[in-house]
Short mmCIF file of C-alpha atoms in Angstrom, two decimals:
data_model
loop_
_atom_site.label_atom_id
_atom_site.label_comp_id
_atom_site.label_asym_id
_atom_site.label_seq_id
_atom_site.Cartn_x
_atom_site.Cartn_y
_atom_site.Cartn_z
CA MET B 2 0.00 0.00 0.00
CA GLY B 3 1.52 3.32 -1.04
CA PHE B 4 1.14 5.92 1.67
CA ARG B 5 1.66 9.32 0.20
CA ALA B 6 0.83 12.92 0.87
CA ARG B 7 -2.47 13.64 2.46
CA GLY B 8 -5.34 13.99 -0.01
CA TRP B 9 -4.04 11.40 -2.51
CA ARG B 10 -6.84 8.96 -3.38
CA PRO B 11 -5.83 6.30 -5.99
CA PRO B 12 -5.95 2.58 -5.12
CA LEU B 13 -3.40 1.79 -2.45
CA PRO B 14 -0.16 0.33 -3.93
CA PRO B 15 2.40 -1.70 -1.94
CA LEU B 16 4.06 0.30 0.87
CA LEU B 17 7.78 0.73 1.51
CA LEU B 18 11.57 -0.13 0.72
CA LEU B 19 14.36 -1.15 -1.83
CA LEU B 20 17.96 -2.25 -1.68
CA LEU B 21 19.99 0.15 0.41
CA TRP B 22 23.27 0.89 -1.40
CA VAL B 23 25.40 2.04 1.48
CA THR B 24 28.90 2.15 2.94
CA GLY B 25 28.90 5.16 5.27
CA GLN B 26 28.57 5.48 9.05
CA ALA B 27 25.56 6.64 11.01
CA ALA B 28 24.20 5.91 14.46
CA PRO B 29 20.92 3.92 14.50
CA VAL B 30 17.87 5.72 15.87
CA ALA B 31 17.15 4.77 19.46
CA GLY B 32 14.13 2.51 19.96
CA LEU B 33 11.11 4.24 21.47
CA GLY B 34 8.33 2.76 23.55
CA LEU B 35 4.74 3.18 22.41
CA GLY B 36 3.23 6.31 23.89
CA PRO B 37 0.38 8.76 23.28
CA ASP B 38 -1.54 8.51 20.03
CA THR B 39 -0.56 12.05 19.05
CA GLU B 40 3.11 11.31 18.31
CA LEU B 41 5.04 8.99 16.01
CA GLN B 42 6.21 5.92 17.97
CA ILE B 43 8.94 3.48 16.92
CA GLU B 44 9.78 0.12 18.46
CA ARG B 45 12.93 -1.66 17.17
CA ARG B 46 12.07 -5.37 17.24
CA PHE B 47 15.21 -6.66 15.49
CA VAL B 48 18.51 -4.95 14.74
CA PRO B 49 21.31 -6.85 12.90
CA ASP B 50 24.71 -7.22 14.57
CA GLU B 51 26.38 -5.17 11.85
CA CYS B 52 24.94 -1.91 10.60
CA PRO B 53 27.58 -0.02 8.59
CA ARG B 54 25.11 2.60 7.37
CA THR B 55 21.51 3.56 8.16
CA VAL B 56 18.81 5.00 5.92
CA ARG B 57 19.14 8.70 5.20
CA SER B 58 16.76 11.08 3.49
CA GLY B 59 17.16 10.65 -0.26
CA ASP B 60 18.03 6.92 -0.13
CA PHE B 61 16.15 4.47 -2.33
CA VAL B 62 14.85 1.62 -0.18
CA ARG B 63 13.04 -1.69 -0.52
CA TYR B 64 10.91 -3.13 2.28
CA HIS B 65 8.02 -5.35 3.28
CA TYR B 66 5.26 -4.25 5.62
CA VAL B 67 1.96 -5.22 7.23
CA GLY B 68 -0.43 -2.36 7.96
CA THR B 69 -3.12 -2.71 10.67
CA PHE B 70 -5.45 -0.58 12.74
CA PRO B 71 -5.02 -0.47 16.54
CA ASP B 72 -7.59 -3.30 16.94
CA GLY B 73 -5.39 -5.57 14.81
CA GLN B 74 -7.50 -5.44 11.65
CA LYS B 75 -5.23 -5.57 8.58
CA PHE B 76 -5.80 -2.98 5.88
CA ASP B 77 -2.81 -3.69 3.62
CA SER B 78 0.30 -5.90 3.27
CA SER B 79 3.12 -6.10 0.76
CA TYR B 80 3.42 -9.82 1.56
CA ASP B 81 -0.05 -10.43 0.12
CA ARG B 82 1.16 -9.09 -3.22
CA ASP B 83 4.48 -10.99 -2.96
CA SER B 84 6.25 -7.74 -3.83
CA THR B 85 8.29 -5.25 -1.80
CA PHE B 86 7.48 -1.57 -1.72
CA ASN B 87 10.24 0.46 -3.37
CA VAL B 88 10.58 4.20 -2.81
CA PHE B 89 12.84 7.20 -2.21
CA VAL B 90 12.82 8.27 1.43
CA GLY B 91 12.25 11.89 2.37
CA LYS B 92 10.93 12.90 -1.04
CA GLY B 93 7.23 13.19 -0.13
CA GLN B 94 6.38 9.88 -1.81
CA LEU B 95 5.12 8.48 1.51
CA ILE B 96 2.93 9.72 4.32
CA ALA B 97 4.96 11.92 6.66
CA GLY B 98 5.04 9.37 9.48
CA MET B 99 6.48 6.61 7.29
CA ASP B 100 9.01 9.02 5.75
CA GLN B 101 10.24 9.74 9.28
CA ALA B 102 10.05 6.15 10.53
CA LEU B 103 12.34 4.76 7.82
CA VAL B 104 15.17 7.17 8.57
CA GLY B 105 17.86 5.50 10.68
CA MET B 106 16.90 1.90 9.80
CA CYS B 107 19.54 -0.74 9.12
CA VAL B 108 19.41 -3.25 6.29
CA ASN B 109 17.42 -6.28 7.56
CA GLU B 110 16.13 -4.34 10.58
CA ARG B 111 12.49 -4.80 11.69
CA ARG B 112 10.45 -2.02 13.26
CA PHE B 113 6.95 -1.60 14.64
CA VAL B 114 5.68 1.90 13.87
CA LYS B 115 2.65 3.68 15.28
CA ILE B 116 1.63 6.69 13.17
CA PRO B 117 -0.89 9.28 14.43
CA PRO B 118 -3.51 10.72 12.04
CA LYS B 119 -1.71 14.06 11.65
CA LEU B 120 1.29 12.19 10.15
CA ALA B 121 -0.93 9.81 8.09
CA TYR B 122 -4.27 10.59 6.35
CA GLY B 123 -5.67 13.00 8.93
CA SER B 124 -9.36 13.80 9.16
CA ASP B 125 -9.93 12.85 5.51
CA GLY B 126 -8.73 9.24 5.60
CA VAL B 127 -8.88 7.19 2.38
CA SER B 128 -12.38 6.37 1.16
CA GLY B 129 -13.27 2.76 1.71
CA VAL B 130 -9.89 1.89 3.16
CA ILE B 131 -8.69 4.26 5.92
CA PRO B 132 -11.35 5.88 8.15
CA PRO B 133 -10.83 9.54 9.13
CA ASP B 134 -8.55 10.24 12.11
CA SER B 135 -7.13 6.72 12.03
CA VAL B 136 -4.02 5.69 13.94
CA LEU B 137 -2.04 3.30 11.73
CA HIS B 138 0.28 0.48 12.81
CA PHE B 139 3.02 -0.86 10.52
CA ASP B 140 5.26 -3.87 10.98
CA VAL B 141 8.15 -2.92 8.65
CA GLY B 142 11.16 -4.98 7.51
CA LEU B 143 13.93 -3.32 5.51
CA LEU B 144 15.41 -5.58 2.86
CA GLY B 145 18.85 -5.55 1.35
CA MET B 146 21.98 -7.53 0.62
CA CYS B 147 25.05 -7.11 2.81
CA VAL B 148 28.66 -6.80 1.68
CA GLY B 149 30.19 -10.26 1.59
CA GLU B 150 26.78 -11.98 1.39
CA LYS B 151 26.31 -14.77 -1.17
CA ARG B 152 22.98 -15.69 -2.75
CA ILE B 153 21.58 -18.03 -5.37
CA ILE B 154 19.01 -15.98 -7.29
CA THR B 155 16.55 -17.72 -9.65
CA ILE B 156 14.72 -15.45 -12.08
CA PRO B 157 11.68 -16.72 -14.05
CA PRO B 158 11.44 -15.91 -17.77
CA PHE B 159 8.86 -13.14 -17.40
CA LEU B 160 11.33 -11.24 -15.15
CA ALA B 161 14.28 -12.03 -17.42
CA TYR B 162 14.41 -12.29 -21.26
CA GLY B 163 10.90 -13.68 -21.79
CA GLU B 164 9.73 -15.98 -24.55
CA HIS B 165 12.28 -14.76 -27.10
CA GLY B 166 15.48 -14.92 -25.04
CA ASP B 167 18.28 -12.50 -25.88
CA GLY B 168 18.74 -13.72 -29.44
CA LYS B 169 22.21 -15.06 -28.66
CA ASP B 170 23.08 -17.16 -25.64
CA ILE B 171 19.84 -17.23 -23.67
CA PRO B 172 16.96 -19.31 -25.16
CA GLY B 173 13.32 -18.28 -24.98
CA GLN B 174 11.35 -19.04 -21.82
CA ALA B 175 14.59 -19.65 -19.90
CA SER B 176 14.73 -19.38 -16.13
CA LEU B 177 18.06 -17.86 -15.08
CA VAL B 178 20.11 -18.82 -12.03
CA PHE B 179 22.69 -16.36 -10.68
CA ASP B 180 25.28 -17.24 -8.05
CA VAL B 181 25.94 -13.77 -6.59
CA ALA B 182 28.56 -12.53 -4.13
CA LEU B 183 28.20 -8.86 -3.14
CA LEU B 184 31.70 -7.32 -3.09
CA ASP B 185 30.82 -3.76 -2.20
CA LEU B 186 28.20 -1.10 -2.60
CA HIS B 187 27.95 2.66 -2.24
CA ASN B 188 25.74 5.61 -2.84
CA PRO B 189 27.00 8.40 -5.13
CA LYS B 190 26.12 10.81 -2.33
CA ASP B 191 28.16 8.93 0.28
CA GLY B 192 31.06 10.65 1.99
CA ILE B 193 33.96 8.87 3.60
CA SER B 194 33.47 6.74 6.70
CA ILE B 195 35.92 6.98 9.61
CA GLU B 196 36.31 4.48 12.42
CA ASN B 197 38.74 5.41 15.19
CA LYS B 198 40.54 2.31 16.42
CA ILE B 199 43.24 3.79 18.69
CA VAL B 200 43.36 7.43 19.77
CA PRO B 201 46.22 8.39 22.11
CA GLU B 202 45.18 9.85 25.47
CA ASN B 203 47.61 12.74 25.04
CA CYS B 204 46.82 14.56 21.81
CA GLU B 205 48.26 18.05 21.94
CA ARG B 206 47.33 18.89 18.36
CA ARG B 207 45.26 17.34 15.57
CA SER B 208 46.27 17.49 11.93
CA GLN B 209 44.92 20.26 9.75
CA SER B 210 45.08 21.32 6.12
CA GLY B 211 48.63 22.21 5.12
CA ASP B 212 50.34 19.82 7.54
CA PHE B 213 52.92 17.35 6.25
CA LEU B 214 52.01 13.90 7.52
CA ARG B 215 53.89 10.58 7.64
CA TYR B 216 51.76 7.47 8.02
CA HIS B 217 51.65 3.75 7.37
CA TYR B 218 48.65 2.08 5.76
CA ASN B 219 47.15 -1.16 4.52
CA GLY B 220 44.75 -0.76 1.59
CA THR B 221 42.02 -3.30 0.82
CA LEU B 222 38.78 -3.52 -1.08
CA LEU B 223 35.55 -3.75 0.90
CA ASP B 224 35.60 -7.56 0.70
CA GLY B 225 39.10 -7.66 2.21
CA THR B 226 41.07 -8.05 -1.02
CA PHE B 227 44.51 -6.51 -0.47
CA PHE B 228 45.84 -4.00 -3.01
CA ASP B 229 48.66 -2.00 -1.36
CA SER B 230 50.64 -1.45 1.85
CA SER B 231 53.31 0.96 2.99
CA TYR B 232 54.48 -1.68 5.48
CA ALA B 233 55.46 -3.93 2.56
CA ARG B 234 57.80 -1.17 1.33
CA ASN B 235 59.12 -0.59 4.87
CA ARG B 236 58.60 3.13 4.37
CA THR B 237 55.91 5.54 5.46
CA PHE B 238 53.76 7.40 2.97
CA ASP B 239 54.60 11.09 3.31
CA THR B 240 52.37 13.86 2.02
CA TYR B 241 50.83 17.25 2.59
CA ILE B 242 47.16 16.88 3.52
CA GLY B 243 44.20 18.96 2.47
CA GLN B 244 46.13 20.15 -0.57
CA GLY B 245 45.06 17.65 -3.26
CA TYR B 246 48.24 15.54 -3.22
CA VAL B 247 46.27 12.35 -2.46
CA ILE B 248 42.81 11.10 -3.47
CA PRO B 249 40.02 13.31 -2.06
CA GLY B 250 38.81 10.65 0.39
CA MET B 251 42.25 10.31 1.99
CA ASP B 252 42.79 14.08 1.93
CA GLU B 253 39.66 14.40 4.05
CA GLY B 254 40.22 11.26 6.14
CA LEU B 255 43.68 12.35 7.32
CA LEU B 256 42.41 15.62 8.78
CA GLY B 257 41.91 15.77 12.52
CA VAL B 258 44.20 12.86 13.41
CA CYS B 259 46.55 12.67 16.41
CA ILE B 260 50.15 11.53 16.28
CA GLY B 261 50.09 7.79 16.99
CA GLU B 262 46.41 7.43 16.08
CA LYS B 263 45.10 4.40 14.20
CA ARG B 264 41.90 4.75 12.19
CA ARG B 265 40.02 3.07 9.36
CA ILE B 266 38.95 5.22 6.42
CA VAL B 267 36.37 3.87 3.96
CA VAL B 268 36.44 5.78 0.68
CA PRO B 269 33.64 5.55 -1.92
CA PRO B 270 34.80 5.42 -5.55
CA HIS B 271 33.86 9.01 -6.41
CA LEU B 272 36.31 10.10 -3.69
CA GLY B 273 38.87 7.45 -4.67
CA TYR B 274 39.83 6.21 -8.12
CA GLY B 275 36.40 6.56 -9.73
CA GLU B 276 34.90 4.43 -12.47
CA GLU B 277 38.24 3.74 -14.13
CA GLY B 278 40.18 2.48 -11.10
CA ARG B 279 43.97 2.33 -11.20
CA GLY B 280 46.48 -0.52 -11.38
CA ASN B 281 45.12 -3.42 -9.33
CA ILE B 282 42.21 -1.29 -8.02
CA PRO B 283 39.08 -2.11 -10.06
CA GLY B 284 36.79 0.58 -11.35
CA SER B 285 34.05 1.88 -9.02
CA ALA B 286 35.69 0.15 -6.03
CA VAL B 287 35.08 1.14 -2.43
CA LEU B 288 38.47 1.36 -0.70
CA VAL B 289 39.38 0.64 2.92
CA PHE B 290 42.54 2.15 4.44
CA ASP B 291 43.79 1.13 7.87
CA ILE B 292 46.25 3.88 8.78
CA HIS B 293 48.74 4.52 11.58
CA VAL B 294 49.89 8.13 11.94
CA ILE B 295 53.62 8.26 12.70
CA ASP B 296 54.04 12.02 12.91
CA PHE B 297 53.11 15.30 11.28
CA HIS B 298 54.29 18.88 11.26
CA ASN B 299 53.58 22.16 9.58
CA PRO B 300 56.27 23.95 7.53
CA SER B 301 55.68 26.99 9.73
CA ASP B 302 56.43 25.03 12.94
CA SER B 303 59.42 25.93 15.07
CA ILE B 304 61.05 23.73 17.70
CA SER B 305 59.25 22.90 20.92
CA ILE B 306 61.23 23.01 24.18
CA THR B 307 60.14 21.54 27.51
CA SER B 308 62.50 22.05 30.46
CA HIS B 309 62.21 19.21 32.99
CA TYR B 310 64.89 20.28 35.48
CA LYS B 311 66.95 23.37 36.27
CA PRO B 312 69.52 23.61 39.08
CA SER B 313 69.01 26.25 41.77
CA ASP B 314 71.87 28.32 40.32
CA CYS B 315 70.98 28.79 36.66
CA SER B 316 72.47 32.24 36.06
CA VAL B 317 75.05 31.35 33.39
CA LEU B 318 73.20 30.55 30.17
CA SER B 319 74.64 29.12 26.97
CA LYS B 320 75.15 31.46 24.01
CA LYS B 321 76.66 31.45 20.56
CA GLY B 322 80.37 30.60 20.67
CA ASP B 323 80.21 28.62 23.92
CA TYR B 324 81.74 25.15 24.02
CA LEU B 325 79.14 22.65 25.26
CA LYS B 326 79.32 19.05 26.41
CA TYR B 327 75.96 17.29 26.66
CA HIS B 328 74.21 13.93 26.63
CA TYR B 329 71.17 13.12 24.52
CA ASN B 330 68.71 10.46 23.47
CA ALA B 331 67.33 10.92 19.93
CA SER B 332 64.08 9.25 18.90
CA LEU B 333 61.15 9.54 16.53
CA LEU B 334 57.77 10.75 17.75
CA ASP B 335 56.54 7.15 17.98
CA GLY B 336 59.34 6.40 20.47
CA THR B 337 61.72 4.62 18.06
CA LEU B 338 65.24 5.21 19.41
CA LEU B 339 67.70 6.55 16.83
CA ASP B 340 70.82 7.34 18.83
CA SER B 341 72.04 7.86 22.40
CA THR B 342 75.27 9.28 23.82
CA TRP B 343 74.47 7.57 27.12
CA ASN B 344 74.62 4.22 25.32
CA LEU B 345 77.97 5.23 23.78
CA GLY B 346 79.34 6.33 27.13
CA LYS B 347 80.60 9.72 25.98
CA THR B 348 79.23 13.23 25.63
CA TYR B 349 78.57 15.10 22.42
CA ASN B 350 80.71 18.26 22.23
CA ILE B 351 80.05 21.30 20.02
CA VAL B 352 80.66 25.01 19.68
CA LEU B 353 77.22 26.58 19.76
CA GLY B 354 76.34 28.51 16.62
CA SER B 355 79.18 27.06 14.54
CA GLY B 356 77.03 24.82 12.32
CA GLN B 357 78.21 21.59 13.93
CA VAL B 358 74.63 20.37 14.57
CA VAL B 359 71.31 20.75 12.74
CA LEU B 360 69.69 24.15 13.15
CA GLY B 361 66.94 22.86 15.44
CA MET B 362 69.47 21.42 17.88
CA ASP B 363 71.51 24.62 17.78
CA MET B 364 68.34 26.51 18.73
CA ALA B 365 67.50 23.95 21.42
CA LEU B 366 70.83 24.38 23.22
CA ARG B 367 70.59 28.17 23.53
CA GLU B 368 70.05 29.82 26.94
CA MET B 369 70.59 26.54 28.79
CA CYS B 370 72.49 26.21 32.07
CA VAL B 371 74.77 23.40 33.21
CA GLY B 372 72.71 20.60 34.77
CA GLU B 373 69.49 21.54 32.98
CA LYS B 374 67.44 18.79 31.31
CA ARG B 375 65.21 19.43 28.30
CA THR B 376 63.03 17.61 25.79
CA VAL B 377 63.11 19.20 22.36
CA VAL B 378 60.86 18.40 19.38
CA ILE B 379 62.44 19.36 16.05
CA PRO B 380 60.42 19.47 12.79
CA PRO B 381 62.22 18.10 9.71
CA HIS B 382 62.89 21.48 8.07
CA LEU B 383 64.98 22.31 11.15
CA GLY B 384 66.38 18.77 11.33
CA TYR B 385 67.43 16.42 8.54
CA GLY B 386 64.83 17.52 5.98
CA GLU B 387 63.13 15.42 3.33
CA ALA B 388 66.22 13.32 2.70
CA GLY B 389 66.89 12.27 6.31
CA VAL B 390 70.08 10.30 6.94
CA ASP B 391 70.36 7.08 4.98
CA GLY B 392 69.93 4.10 7.28
CA GLU B 393 69.59 6.27 10.37
CA VAL B 394 66.95 9.02 10.17
CA PRO B 395 63.86 8.65 7.93
CA GLY B 396 63.11 11.43 5.49
CA SER B 397 60.78 14.19 6.72
CA ALA B 398 60.91 12.80 10.28
CA VAL B 399 60.04 14.86 13.35
CA LEU B 400 62.77 14.25 15.94
CA VAL B 401 62.68 14.20 19.74
CA PHE B 402 65.85 14.90 21.76
CA ASP B 403 66.16 14.42 25.52
CA ILE B 404 69.14 16.62 26.47
CA GLU B 405 71.23 17.13 29.60
CA LEU B 406 73.90 19.87 29.56
CA LEU B 407 76.98 18.72 31.51
CA GLU B 408 79.64 21.36 30.85
CA LEU B 409 79.89 24.87 29.43
CA VAL B 410 83.07 26.70 28.51
CA ALA B 411 82.36 30.34 27.71
CA GLY B 412 83.22 31.30 24.18
CA LEU B 413 84.78 34.48 22.85
CA PRO B 414 82.94 37.53 21.58
CA GLU B 415 81.56 37.07 18.09
CA GLY B 416 84.25 37.53 15.44
CA TYR B 417 87.20 36.61 17.70
CA MET B 418 89.24 33.41 17.86
CA PHE B 419 91.79 34.74 20.41
CA ILE B 420 91.62 37.48 23.03
CA TRP B 421 93.96 38.95 25.65
CA ASN B 422 92.93 38.67 29.26
CA ASP B 423 95.52 41.29 30.34
CA GLU B 424 96.66 44.57 28.91
CA VAL B 425 98.47 44.14 25.64
CA SER B 426 102.20 44.82 25.77
CA PRO B 427 103.23 47.92 23.80
CA ASN B 428 106.27 45.93 22.62
CA LEU B 429 104.33 42.88 21.52
CA PHE B 430 106.20 42.30 18.25
CA GLU B 431 109.57 42.48 20.00
CA GLU B 432 108.39 39.94 22.62
CA ILE B 433 107.38 37.49 19.87
CA ASP B 434 110.59 38.13 17.85
CA LYS B 435 112.91 36.60 20.46
CA ASP B 436 116.01 36.51 18.20
CA GLY B 437 115.49 40.18 17.35
CA ASN B 438 116.02 39.74 13.61
CA GLY B 439 112.87 41.70 12.71
CA GLU B 440 111.14 38.63 11.29
CA VAL B 441 108.69 36.26 12.98
CA PHE B 442 108.11 32.79 11.60
CA LEU B 443 105.17 30.46 12.36
CA GLU B 444 107.13 28.44 14.93
CA GLU B 445 108.01 31.56 16.93
CA PHE B 446 104.51 32.92 16.66
CA SER B 447 102.90 29.64 17.73
CA GLU B 448 105.25 29.17 20.69
CA TYR B 449 104.48 32.66 21.98
CA ILE B 450 100.65 32.42 21.65
CA HIS B 451 100.50 29.00 23.36
CA ALA B 452 102.64 30.37 26.18
CA GLN B 453 100.17 33.24 26.70
CA VAL B 454 97.25 30.82 26.82
CA ALA B 455 99.06 28.55 29.27
CA SER B 456 99.80 31.48 31.61
CA GLY B 457 96.21 32.75 31.44
CA LYS B 458 97.17 36.00 29.73
CA GLY B 459 95.36 35.02 26.54
CA LYS B 460 92.48 32.75 25.50
CA LEU B 461 91.75 30.79 22.32
CA ALA B 462 88.18 30.08 21.20
CA PRO B 463 87.14 26.79 22.88
CA GLY B 464 86.15 23.75 20.93
CA PHE B 465 88.37 24.34 17.90
CA ASP B 466 91.81 23.00 16.95
CA ALA B 467 94.26 25.35 18.74
CA ASP B 468 97.07 24.87 16.23
CA MET B 469 94.71 25.65 13.36
CA ILE B 470 93.57 28.86 15.06
CA VAL B 471 97.16 29.98 15.62
CA LYS B 472 98.09 29.17 12.04
CA ASN B 473 95.15 31.26 10.78
CA MET B 474 96.20 34.12 13.05
CA PHE B 475 99.72 33.98 11.62
CA THR B 476 98.41 33.89 8.05
CA ASN B 477 96.34 37.01 8.76
CA GLN B 478 99.51 38.82 9.88
CA ASP B 479 101.60 37.54 6.95
CA ARG B 480 100.00 40.02 4.61
CA ASN B 481 102.35 39.47 1.65
CA GLY B 482 102.29 35.69 2.05
CA ASP B 483 106.04 35.19 2.18
CA GLY B 484 105.92 32.91 5.25
CA LYS B 485 107.14 35.47 7.75
CA VAL B 486 105.80 38.54 9.54
CA THR B 487 107.72 41.81 9.77
CA ALA B 488 107.15 44.71 12.15
CA GLU B 489 105.54 46.66 9.32
CA GLU B 490 103.02 43.87 8.68
CA PHE B 491 102.22 43.22 12.33
CA LYS B 492 99.01 44.91 13.52
CA LEU B 493 96.33 44.38 16.20
CA LYS B 494 92.63 44.18 15.63
CA ASP B 495 91.68 46.97 17.98
CA GLN B 496 87.90 46.78 18.47
CA GLU B 497 87.54 46.56 22.24
CA THR B 498 89.85 47.63 25.08
CA LYS B 499 90.61 44.12 26.32
CA HIS B 500 89.50 42.09 23.33
CA ASP B 501 92.33 42.51 20.84
CA GLU B 502 93.06 39.80 18.34
CA LEU B 503 96.20 39.44 16.28
#
């Protein structure tokens, strides 16, 4: 019996639903007890164990029903006609109560629906069939075939190719038998479906458009057929998200994830590889991606520093030029250990600001006092970039360093490799030229400078090769490059009162 808008009077056709082509996610409507006659009432009498998608307005459905009055008298039944009722939901093709009652149903669900007159045929009724102001009861069963289900379908000639056959392979008056396995199904209006499997408790930030994300995935068809895996290549898939670098369904499905999260993304074909498919992905295929987010960052990100411990006296802070000795553990965001000085049993030693470490680490070690402990998160553009380090650091990896500063030797003012701690002798050249021949060679020069350092009168920049510094100082004084320095060539770099460099 077809229940349509109020005022429609033709003979009553069969009532409700057709095959529900679905793959999305929606929560089933909660079952309601039967209440006052003035409101729509729904009782869910059977709900299948699996319900990947429920009926939405605009879906085409196929269902059986029995319609009765409150006293149990039957007024219509699709079973009596041996034919389901097939209709679009929410398009005004049914009475308002039935349009509402079908929304939220699962395939193979059964509902008992009580529809008040104002949502049925009102004070007019249907002449000879539905009295005015009638409350209607419907026992409704939504029909459909589930993904993975197998059926033997026998079709009589009058529903197939009839008395003439197809003129080729199928003879006239032939009954046809189909052995059918439903691989997948979708609605062209479907969006992606997301199922969160593991979401970390600590999620400081969720991914957003423009982030660069590294993740692992297994890709299958809806029936479980495998088609691709990043695990098989032993390498994450790395991409910007929300920028059109991946199929639209994945572009959308990777938004809003946490680092370490695992989720399942079901992508309908119009948001995947469409009617044509690609490679071993068939055309019009629904795709299932099980993903594990390893890390993500934004190209505008800077480093993140968390200080876990500072000693009570933290007045001397590290700066450019200082010589530092520190321990560290280096790992990926998922906890994978990359390197550790503690395991090696020796510190890592650098001159801060000299380019001896990646820029992010150089930034991380600034303004740190001896004894302080920090955790530093370094995005790849301030670490090892897209290339990484072959066999050690993956490309585009976000790095985590746990650092402890053990020793700090103050560096020299910027631009200096040697300074005097005392007043400079007015007869400096004569002091260096011990044999008094008016010429200073490298050996004489080197012996004098090292003697000043040893006595505390002078200081070389820490962390560099002392002999190399002295040689460079000599070369700067040997202005004509003849391997010796004369009194005329010898000059001081006079920039600060006590910070003169040769």
